[in-house]
Amino acid sequence: MLRKFSHAFGNLSISNKFLAALSLVLIFGLVSIAANLYITDYEKDLRDDFEESRQEIQLAYSLGVTVQRARYTETQAEILYLTLGTEESVPYVTDVIAIMEDAEEILEELKSSQGQDEAERETLDNIAETISVYKTTVNLLYKDYILVRGGEDTGFGGDLIDTLDAIGTYGVVDITDMRVLLITYLKHFSPDALMRLPKQFTALQTAIEEADLPDAERDELLALVDKARTQFVNLINGDTDIAEAFFTLSDTSAVVDTLVTEFIQNESEQQAEARELANDAADLRNTLTPITTAASLFFGLLAVYLLSQSIARQINNLADASRQIAGGDYSQRVKVSTTDEIGQLGTSFNEMVDKIEAREAELRQQAVELRIATAKAREATRLKSEFLANVSHELRTPLNAIIGFSDMLLMGMSGELNEKQSHKVNRLRENGTRLLDLVNDVLDLARIEAKRVEITHKPFSPRELAAHLTAQMEVLAQEKRLDFETIIDPSLPQTIMGDAKRIEQVIVNLLSNAVKFTETGSVSLKLNGNGSQDTWCICVQDTGIGIPPHAHDLIFEKFRQVDGSSSRTYTGSGLGLAISRELVQAMGGHIQLESQVDAGSTFTVILPLHTQPALLQSQLEQVRN
Ligand code: ADP
């Protein structure tokens, strides 16, 4: 499965790979954001629960307080009723009812804000029921029962106290204790005070009977005591019901208290739980956020790292293979495992190497063939040069004989020749000499090409060479009525190392051409030093026919002349400049040409300057001696 996935991933294009990695990070990020939002929402719900609980607790407290207030007001009504009568207590009773209605309103609010908690609903229902009982009891007690039963505006306790006070006005008996007991009972429903009161009546009656009083007064007082006793019994009888109602009220308010307390406790627990859960959620979110952020960052970087590693590895493989191929190892191929851009590059690379390898093999084959052909050509050239050298040598012997015999004939060694004969023998000699020159040139070239010419490296005097050449060439120039001058640069060293014979051959060749191709004007020879001291040059200048630009290179090739036709004006073999260039190059120099048609030509030979003054001087001295 994993392999299948990695294969499919490997075949994606690089941009798609990056896109996939990016999507992965994006999905991770979105999931973590969703988780965060969910937790935040959950936490908010919990905080709402908490707030709801708080409000409910507040309502419950105010419910408790309201009920307490009702209870308190009711107690006030109760005392007033018992002491002063119905009229005084009624406003308080009305207050109690109003307060209880307030309590009911609070309860309704509490119920409507209440969630789905069954136990709490039950508690609230119980409270509602209890409040309803309380209200009914109060109504029963103060309106239905007392008002109907009493039918008068004085409280039972108040009537009794009035009667007692009437007895007290006779000043016969002390009613103080009895009055206190009665008020204690009335105020607190004290059973103790109640138990002691009957005895007080008996003691009162006895005291009156024993007192020394006129009969009428005694009867009056005893009648008052009877009245008081009747009132007391009525009070006791009536108050039993009232007391029961009072107890019911007290129990009812206690039940409300308990229920409210229970409700508050339950609500507080829920509140605490909600607070705890909300705090847990906040903690979780606080922990989760950095972890998910770090994780998405980590996975993102990991994906990019792995991707770049894989790309870099493949590129390195390519680079390694390229290096080895550049080093000549054409057996190298890159392993192609994907079809992405780099995989395609690898395939193309391998195809290219296949082609290069085939081409290389072909080239190697061609090189072998070329080497064989070159060797064959060299051998053929060597054989040709050897043949030419031999033939030329063989030609020179008879030619020399022809020239020698012609000279002997011209000198009259075989008898005096007449003018006609002399002319013909002369022509014979001239043609023999030209042929010998040609043969010599051919022989020279053959030797040079066969690398059989050795360049010597000996000291010579350029000035002496110039003097010798001037003497030789002046005659030719005079024959054509041309001016001839030789100029030697004073800075040119006295002695130079080189092959004087070959240098002379080159200069003779250039001067001969200058004289040959100049009809009027002058020919000059200049030997110049050079500022840089590492070369010197020979300059042959004429005012002759000049050379057209197209022929400037061509005339240095073998057998090439500006005028190559058979009817040309000037004689010559076309070998002189070719030999001269070969010789100059063999000496490490080169020839330059500047020329204009009908304005003359200047050939400049530049040669490396080798001087060893002290050594040269002594050698030159030796040569001279
Ligand atoms: P050759 O003089 O025997 O023909 P070279 O190799 O010495 O052979 O010269 C080749 C050709 O170059 C000449 O035939 C001539 O056309 C041209 N040339 C050489 N030197 C001069 C010169 N000084 N002035 C004009 N043309 C020249």
XYZ file of C-alpha atoms and ligand atoms in Angstrom:
652
model
C 0.000 0.000 0.000
C 2.738 2.401 1.115
C 4.878 1.355 -1.834
C 1.981 1.913 -4.218
C 1.437 5.337 -2.737
C 5.118 6.313 -2.918
C 5.255 5.056 -6.544
C 2.229 7.139 -7.475
C 3.670 10.130 -5.610
C 7.051 9.685 -7.326
C 5.354 9.871 -10.735
C 3.727 13.222 -10.000
C 5.333 16.279 -11.588
C 7.571 18.283 -9.238
C 5.124 21.185 -9.053
C 2.317 18.726 -8.228
C 4.518 17.139 -5.566
C 4.989 20.525 -3.954
C 1.261 21.144 -4.318
C 0.503 17.803 -2.616
C 2.886 18.620 0.264
C 1.311 22.047 0.574
C -2.191 20.553 0.579
C -1.149 18.151 3.319
C 0.057 21.035 5.448
C -3.093 22.991 4.610
C -5.346 20.071 5.607
C -3.419 19.661 8.834
C -3.715 23.362 9.528
C -7.459 23.378 8.753
C -8.081 20.352 10.974
C -6.207 22.025 13.808
C -8.160 25.271 13.281
C -11.437 23.279 13.286
C -10.401 21.496 16.497
C -9.538 24.851 18.010
C -12.851 26.365 17.019
C -14.699 23.348 18.352
C -12.920 23.555 21.691
C -13.505 27.308 21.876
C -17.187 26.758 21.166
C -17.373 24.027 23.766
C -15.624 26.276 26.263
C -18.061 29.084 25.460
C -21.020 26.743 26.080
C -19.514 25.799 29.407
C -18.944 29.421 30.321
C -22.556 30.147 29.334
C -23.637 27.271 31.588
C -21.542 28.786 34.313
C -23.104 32.189 33.815
C -26.586 30.646 33.725
C -25.870 28.821 36.946
C -24.650 32.023 38.492
C -27.842 33.818 37.534
C -29.930 30.912 38.756
C -28.080 30.856 42.046
C -28.655 34.570 42.326
C -32.357 34.080 41.633
C -32.447 31.197 44.091
C -30.826 33.368 46.741
C -33.256 36.169 46.117
C -36.065 33.595 46.234
C -34.758 32.416 49.613
C -34.499 35.975 50.878
C -37.992 36.822 49.605
C -39.473 33.818 51.344
C -37.619 34.779 54.516
C -38.982 38.277 54.198
C -42.475 36.891 53.809
C -41.912 34.742 56.841
C -40.670 37.729 58.798
C -43.585 39.927 57.737
C -45.965 37.121 58.544
C -44.501 36.887 62.058
C -45.100 40.618 62.446
C -48.698 40.141 61.332
C -49.034 37.229 63.690
C -47.825 39.253 66.697
C -49.970 42.223 65.791
C -52.933 40.020 65.310
C -52.465 38.330 68.637
C -51.774 41.526 70.528
C -53.713 44.257 68.799
C -56.215 42.477 66.652
C -57.109 41.892 63.039
C -57.229 45.458 61.905
C -53.608 46.083 62.760
C -52.347 42.847 61.211
C -54.222 42.906 57.909
C -51.793 45.259 56.022
C -48.979 42.926 56.999
C -50.916 39.928 55.779
C -51.460 41.695 52.471
C -47.708 42.344 52.371
C -47.050 38.660 52.985
C -49.277 37.690 50.084
C -47.584 40.297 47.830
C -44.148 39.067 48.867
C -45.154 35.489 48.186
C -46.345 36.564 44.742
C -42.913 38.137 44.223
C -41.424 34.798 45.258
C -43.621 33.043 42.726
C -42.476 35.430 40.015
C -38.827 34.759 40.860
C -39.586 31.081 40.788
C -41.177 31.382 37.355
C -38.102 33.210 36.109
C -35.923 30.516 37.624
C -37.991 27.828 35.964
C -37.892 29.493 32.556
C -34.102 29.946 32.770
C -33.755 26.348 33.837
C -32.253 23.807 31.449
C -33.190 20.185 31.154
C -32.028 19.085 34.591
C -34.864 16.855 35.863
C -33.799 16.959 39.531
C -33.715 20.738 39.549
C -37.030 20.967 37.799
C -38.452 18.705 40.454
C -36.961 20.871 43.213
C -38.396 23.999 41.654
C -41.785 22.317 41.314
C -41.614 21.366 44.986
C -40.748 24.934 45.920
C -43.659 26.196 43.851
C -45.954 23.747 45.511
C -44.665 24.709 48.962
C -45.101 28.414 48.265
C -48.603 27.724 47.101
C -49.243 25.843 50.381
C -47.766 28.778 52.303
C -49.994 31.242 50.528
C -53.056 29.095 51.080
C -52.167 28.740 54.740
C -51.748 32.484 55.197
C -55.045 33.099 53.463
C -56.705 30.452 55.517
C -55.191 31.747 58.719
C -55.820 35.431 58.339
C -58.731 35.765 56.045
C -60.827 32.630 55.948
C -60.283 31.514 59.516
C -59.399 34.347 61.831
C -61.457 37.080 60.298
C -64.518 34.869 60.056
C -63.994 33.337 63.500
C -62.985 36.477 65.319
C -65.608 38.741 63.855
C -64.286 41.600 65.866
C -61.419 43.984 65.771
C -59.663 42.959 68.895
C -57.261 40.124 69.243
C -58.047 37.315 71.678
C -54.898 38.016 73.652
C -55.716 41.750 73.717
C -59.241 41.053 75.200
C -57.756 38.887 77.883
C -55.164 41.515 78.821
C -57.908 44.136 78.940
C -59.882 41.970 81.377
C -56.768 41.373 83.471
C -56.062 45.073 83.511
C -59.659 45.671 84.683
C -59.100 43.243 87.625
C -55.805 45.048 88.337
C -57.609 48.417 88.640
C -59.406 47.182 91.807
C -55.972 47.030 93.468
C -57.002 43.892 95.364
C -54.707 41.452 93.660
C -51.389 41.782 91.817
C -51.813 40.690 88.176
C -48.259 41.617 87.053
C -46.891 38.051 86.882
C -49.928 36.832 85.060
C -49.733 39.713 82.574
C -46.045 38.916 81.853
C -46.796 35.201 81.377
C -49.635 36.011 79.025
C -47.560 38.358 76.911
C -44.713 35.796 76.814
C -47.130 33.189 75.576
C -48.643 35.507 73.027
C -45.334 36.614 71.684
C -43.571 33.313 71.649
C -46.288 30.675 71.899
C -44.319 29.539 74.954
C -45.758 26.203 76.150
C -44.153 26.852 79.566
C -46.057 30.110 79.997
C -49.226 28.351 78.814
C -48.826 25.570 81.401
C -48.441 28.121 84.203
C -51.394 30.370 83.335
C -54.311 28.087 84.549
C -52.687 27.956 87.954
C -52.560 31.733 87.930
C -56.328 31.895 87.364
C -56.926 29.558 90.299
C -54.551 31.611 92.486
C -56.349 34.804 91.385
C -59.743 33.397 92.281
C -58.500 32.173 95.676
C -56.914 35.527 96.448
C -60.147 37.403 95.644
C -62.246 34.975 97.717
C -59.947 35.341 100.676
C -59.707 39.105 100.406
C -61.707 41.238 102.767
C -64.065 42.852 100.287
C -67.604 43.993 100.133
C -69.679 41.268 98.503
C -70.673 43.315 95.553
C -67.097 44.118 94.676
C -65.993 40.502 95.212
C -68.749 39.244 92.965
C -67.796 41.824 90.407
C -64.131 40.756 90.558
C -64.970 37.048 90.476
C -67.174 37.678 87.471
C -64.207 39.408 85.805
C -61.980 36.433 86.668
C -64.554 34.102 85.110
C -64.654 36.269 82.053
C -60.872 36.174 81.885
C -60.859 32.383 82.261
C -63.412 32.046 79.466
C -61.363 34.356 77.312
C -58.249 32.305 78.093
C -60.009 29.041 77.164
C -61.247 30.647 73.947
C -57.767 31.838 73.338
C -56.340 28.407 73.949
C -58.962 26.714 71.780
C -58.731 29.252 68.998
C -55.003 29.479 69.168
C -54.535 25.746 68.866
C -55.803 26.005 65.344
C -53.889 29.208 64.817
C -50.774 27.658 66.299
C -51.144 24.710 63.977
C -51.466 27.114 61.104
C -48.463 29.007 62.410
C -46.477 25.785 62.662
C -47.537 24.829 59.187
C -46.316 28.207 58.016
C -43.053 27.812 59.808
C -42.605 24.257 58.442
C -43.510 25.419 54.980
C -40.985 28.217 55.041
C -38.417 25.776 56.428
C -39.171 23.426 53.521
C -38.729 26.305 51.094
C -35.469 27.138 52.806
C -34.231 23.579 52.539
C -35.315 23.254 48.941
C -33.738 26.552 48.001
C -30.560 25.552 49.819
C -30.621 22.196 48.051
C -31.209 23.920 44.751
C -28.383 26.376 45.361
C -26.043 23.580 46.357
C -26.883 21.568 43.285
C -26.569 24.627 41.094
C -23.244 25.532 42.738
C -21.939 22.064 42.045
C -22.954 22.387 38.419
C -21.404 25.819 38.319
C -18.162 24.509 39.748
C -18.237 21.633 37.285
C -18.864 23.995 34.355
C -16.049 26.247 35.519
C -13.709 23.279 35.825
C -14.636 21.913 32.409
C -14.286 25.367 30.833
C -10.863 25.732 32.413
C -9.927 22.263 31.162
C -11.097 23.203 27.674
C -9.088 26.430 27.798
C -6.058 24.459 28.971
C -6.580 21.950 26.176
C -6.877 24.723 23.624
C -3.800 26.456 24.970
C -1.855 23.205 24.765
C -3.320 22.155 21.450
C -2.680 25.420 19.590
C 1.147 25.452 19.884
C 1.301 21.675 19.340
C -0.796 21.742 16.170
C 0.990 24.834 14.895
C 4.380 23.237 15.561
C 3.194 19.931 14.074
C 1.896 21.508 10.857
C 5.106 23.525 10.601
C 7.165 20.416 11.252
C 5.270 18.283 8.736
C 5.399 21.064 6.183
C 9.140 21.467 6.571
C 9.616 17.693 6.614
C 7.660 17.322 3.382
C 9.637 20.114 1.700
C 12.932 18.684 3.038
C 12.181 15.149 1.834
C 11.055 16.483 -1.508
C 14.123 18.639 -2.003
C 16.335 15.744 -0.840
C 14.788 13.466 -3.402
C 15.186 16.086 -6.154
C 18.763 16.846 -5.077
C 19.616 13.113 -4.997
C 18.340 12.598 -8.518
C 20.154 15.708 -9.755
C 23.352 14.543 -8.022
C 23.004 11.170 -9.733
C 22.726 13.012 -13.019
C 25.708 15.219 -12.176
C 27.821 12.174 -11.148
C 26.919 10.369 -14.342
C 27.718 13.515 -16.374
C 31.118 13.834 -14.685
C 31.971 10.205 -15.382
C 30.808 10.546 -18.974
C 32.874 13.722 -19.311
C 35.796 11.630 -18.036
C 35.221 9.217 -20.917
C 33.194 6.492 -19.203
C 30.301 6.117 -21.613
C 28.970 3.016 -19.862
C 27.329 5.277 -17.269
C 23.537 5.534 -17.184
C 21.274 7.131 -14.597
C 18.665 5.050 -12.811
C 15.233 6.364 -13.726
C 12.631 5.481 -11.092
C 9.988 8.191 -11.631
C 8.212 9.779 -14.555
C 8.342 13.344 -13.228
C 10.432 16.097 -14.866
C 13.681 14.709 -13.416
C 12.699 11.193 -14.494
C 12.119 12.533 -18.019
C 15.429 14.380 -17.822
C 17.108 11.107 -16.803
C 15.518 9.245 -19.731
C 16.601 11.955 -22.189
C 20.050 11.966 -20.608
C 20.388 8.196 -21.085
C 19.229 8.480 -24.698
C 21.748 11.261 -25.265
C 24.538 9.140 -23.746
C 23.509 6.222 -26.006
C 23.912 8.498 -28.998
C 27.185 9.951 -27.741
C 28.541 6.469 -27.129
C 27.605 5.375 -30.653
C 29.090 8.583 -32.097
C 32.215 8.172 -30.014
C 32.671 4.634 -31.334
C 32.178 5.929 -34.862
C 34.697 8.732 -34.276
C 37.191 6.302 -32.804
C 36.841 4.166 -35.883
C 37.276 7.231 -38.090
C 40.337 8.297 -36.075
C 41.919 4.902 -36.613
C 41.203 5.126 -40.318
C 42.513 8.678 -40.374
C 45.718 7.653 -38.618
C 46.265 4.922 -41.157
C 45.529 7.361 -44.012
C 47.880 9.993 -42.514
C 50.619 7.453 -42.083
C 50.134 6.377 -45.659
C 50.151 10.007 -46.860
C 53.299 10.747 -44.857
C 54.998 7.715 -46.266
C 53.928 8.730 -49.792
C 55.259 12.292 -49.241
C 58.491 10.896 -47.867
C 58.837 8.603 -50.843
C 57.987 11.482 -53.227
C 60.564 13.773 -51.605
C 63.104 11.020 -51.601
C 62.377 10.353 -55.233
C 62.598 14.065 -56.053
C 65.860 14.426 -54.159
C 67.328 11.438 -55.931
C 66.095 12.479 -59.366
C 67.308 16.060 -58.799
C 70.670 14.765 -57.739
C 70.828 12.559 -60.806
C 69.833 15.548 -62.985
C 72.506 17.856 -61.546
C 75.438 15.700 -62.663
C 74.618 15.807 -66.401
C 73.562 19.454 -66.154
C 76.867 20.420 -64.560
C 78.590 18.479 -67.324
C 76.576 20.393 -69.961
C 77.441 23.734 -68.357
C 81.081 22.705 -67.889
C 81.463 21.550 -71.504
C 79.683 24.729 -72.734
C 82.176 26.821 -70.728
C 85.063 24.827 -72.216
C 83.688 25.387 -75.746
C 83.194 29.117 -75.063
C 86.712 29.355 -73.716
C 87.922 27.937 -77.129
C 89.463 24.865 -75.624
C 88.154 22.876 -78.625
C 89.081 25.509 -81.104
C 87.905 29.024 -81.772
C 84.093 29.317 -82.271
C 82.594 31.665 -84.818
C 79.991 34.140 -83.684
C 77.008 31.974 -84.556
C 78.448 28.971 -82.798
C 79.425 31.071 -79.793
C 75.875 32.456 -79.602
C 74.295 29.010 -79.650
C 76.718 27.561 -77.091
C 75.960 30.576 -74.908
C 72.216 29.851 -75.180
C 73.003 26.247 -74.302
C 74.900 27.347 -71.225
C 72.197 29.815 -70.131
C 69.424 27.233 -70.427
C 71.572 24.670 -68.645
C 72.134 27.135 -65.816
C 68.391 27.912 -65.528
C 67.594 24.230 -65.487
C 70.213 23.686 -62.801
C 68.680 26.523 -60.728
C 65.270 24.905 -61.088
C 66.631 21.524 -60.122
C 68.384 23.098 -57.152
C 65.147 24.777 -56.067
C 63.197 21.519 -56.406
C 65.901 19.713 -54.494
C 65.840 22.359 -51.758
C 62.073 22.169 -51.397
C 62.146 18.415 -51.379
C 64.748 18.481 -48.653
C 62.774 20.990 -46.608
C 59.583 18.984 -46.942
C 61.394 15.779 -46.079
C 62.735 17.659 -43.038
C 66.214 16.999 -44.193
C 67.340 20.619 -43.982
C 69.282 21.430 -40.869
C 69.360 25.004 -39.632
C 72.674 25.871 -38.083
C 73.106 28.239 -35.202
C 76.384 30.019 -35.531
C 77.594 33.592 -35.018
C 77.823 35.784 -38.122
C 78.130 39.457 -38.912
C 74.991 40.910 -40.544
C 77.020 43.842 -41.863
C 79.466 41.527 -43.627
C 76.553 39.561 -45.046
C 74.983 42.783 -46.339
C 78.231 43.917 -47.940
C 78.674 40.592 -49.666
C 75.085 40.626 -50.969
C 75.336 44.258 -52.127
C 78.377 43.412 -54.207
C 76.545 40.475 -55.731
C 73.238 42.239 -56.455
C 74.534 45.664 -57.501
C 75.707 44.176 -60.832
C 72.227 42.873 -61.606
C 70.652 46.206 -60.676
C 73.072 48.132 -62.817
C 72.279 45.858 -65.763
C 68.660 47.110 -65.485
C 69.729 50.691 -64.655
C 68.141 50.555 -61.252
C 69.352 52.319 -58.120
C 70.441 49.959 -55.389
C 71.053 50.902 -51.797
C 71.769 49.079 -48.596
C 70.839 50.629 -45.230
C 71.918 49.072 -41.949
C 70.395 50.113 -38.661
C 73.258 51.183 -36.334
C 71.511 49.602 -33.363
C 71.760 46.159 -35.005
C 74.266 44.004 -33.061
C 77.613 43.295 -34.648
C 77.118 39.596 -34.440
C 74.004 37.540 -34.505
C 73.476 33.850 -33.949
C 71.857 32.074 -36.908
C 72.222 30.240 -40.207
C 73.977 32.852 -42.406
C 73.833 30.626 -45.474
C 70.082 30.163 -45.333
C 69.505 33.848 -44.506
C 71.612 34.758 -47.542
C 69.557 32.361 -49.682
C 66.345 34.070 -48.587
C 67.722 37.615 -49.187
C 69.114 36.671 -52.606
C 65.779 35.270 -53.562
C 63.907 38.440 -52.462
C 66.441 40.801 -54.092
C 66.450 38.771 -57.352
C 62.641 39.074 -57.481
C 62.818 42.819 -56.679
C 65.261 43.417 -59.541
C 63.351 41.065 -61.826
C 59.972 42.751 -61.297
C 61.227 46.363 -61.375
C 61.783 48.204 -64.627
C 62.545 51.678 -63.307
C 63.318 53.155 -59.964
C 65.184 51.486 -57.157
C 65.720 48.422 -55.077
C 66.863 48.585 -51.490
C 67.980 46.251 -48.733
C 67.546 47.274 -45.088
C 68.644 45.440 -41.981
C 66.890 46.722 -38.902
C 67.130 46.025 -35.233
C 64.056 46.067 -33.041
C 63.187 48.128 -29.980
C 62.236 45.048 -27.975
C 65.647 43.468 -28.715
C 64.173 40.039 -29.361
C 63.754 40.231 -33.127
C 65.518 41.754 -36.088
C 64.316 42.187 -39.654
C 65.402 42.156 -43.249
C 63.496 44.470 -45.523
C 63.622 44.225 -49.345
C 61.859 47.077 -51.113
C 61.336 47.848 -54.775
C 59.436 50.300 -57.006
C 58.338 47.557 -59.431
C 55.062 46.242 -60.762
C 53.633 45.384 -57.368
C 51.353 42.490 -56.423
C 47.547 42.625 -56.478
C 45.896 42.021 -53.037
C 44.314 38.691 -54.028
C 47.798 37.251 -54.701
C 49.442 38.323 -51.421
C 49.048 34.892 -49.829
C 48.938 32.820 -52.958
C 52.469 33.701 -54.198
C 53.986 31.947 -51.176
C 52.593 28.615 -52.371
C 54.683 26.271 -54.518
C 54.704 26.933 -58.297
C 52.304 29.878 -57.918
C 52.899 33.158 -59.772
C 50.782 36.283 -60.255
C 50.890 35.751 -63.964
C 50.593 31.981 -64.378
C 50.123 32.019 -68.204
C 52.596 30.377 -70.596
C 53.045 33.726 -72.388
C 54.196 35.517 -69.251
C 56.800 38.247 -69.404
C 58.898 37.141 -66.449
C 60.705 33.836 -66.174
C 60.765 31.808 -62.995
C 59.641 28.564 -61.415
C 57.338 29.890 -58.658
C 59.393 28.094 -56.005
C 61.548 30.932 -54.602
C 59.019 32.442 -52.157
C 57.774 28.992 -51.075
C 61.347 27.956 -50.200
C 62.019 31.313 -48.526
C 58.917 31.043 -46.323
C 59.742 27.459 -45.338
C 63.302 28.450 -44.418
C 62.219 31.539 -42.443
C 59.680 29.468 -40.533
C 62.317 26.810 -39.886
C 64.439 29.585 -38.338
C 61.544 30.632 -36.071
C 60.511 33.739 -38.032
C 57.929 34.871 -40.572
C 57.544 36.951 -43.763
C 55.258 39.941 -44.262
C 54.302 41.565 -47.541
C 53.089 45.061 -48.337
C 52.463 45.843 -51.957
C 50.457 47.945 -54.369
C 50.141 47.309 -58.086
C 52.479 49.622 -60.078
C 53.853 51.174 -56.881
C 56.226 48.488 -55.697
C 56.515 45.811 -53.035
C 58.127 45.459 -49.628
C 58.960 42.018 -48.263
C 59.891 42.004 -44.553
C 61.515 38.979 -42.945
C 61.297 39.012 -39.138
C 63.692 36.698 -37.337
C 64.312 36.016 -33.651
C 67.367 37.836 -32.355
C 69.903 35.568 -30.648
C 73.099 37.237 -29.402
C 75.817 36.055 -27.022
C 78.190 39.006 -27.327
C 81.321 37.783 -25.492
C 81.170 34.245 -26.786
C 80.138 35.356 -30.258
C 82.934 37.834 -30.514
C 85.610 35.312 -29.652
C 84.160 32.753 -32.070
C 84.014 35.355 -34.813
C 87.624 36.231 -34.153
C 88.573 32.578 -34.477
C 86.644 32.257 -37.755
C 88.422 35.323 -39.142
C 91.862 34.024 -38.140
P 59.553 33.178 -59.477
O 60.107 34.495 -59.225
O 60.608 32.203 -59.819
O 58.380 33.168 -60.404
P 58.854 33.277 -56.759
O 58.300 32.240 -55.832
O 60.111 33.888 -56.325
O 58.990 32.576 -58.180
O 57.742 34.358 -56.986
C 56.483 34.016 -57.258
C 55.708 35.121 -57.927
O 55.533 36.219 -57.065
C 56.378 35.743 -59.068
O 56.195 34.948 -60.252
C 55.737 37.084 -59.181
O 54.540 36.966 -59.856
C 55.505 37.420 -57.749
N 56.596 38.288 -57.207
C 57.599 37.911 -56.373
N 58.332 38.974 -55.995
C 57.831 40.063 -56.642
C 58.176 41.443 -56.685
N 59.195 41.924 -55.989
N 57.391 42.271 -57.450
C 56.331 41.786 -58.139
N 55.958 40.497 -58.156
C 56.715 39.609 -57.417
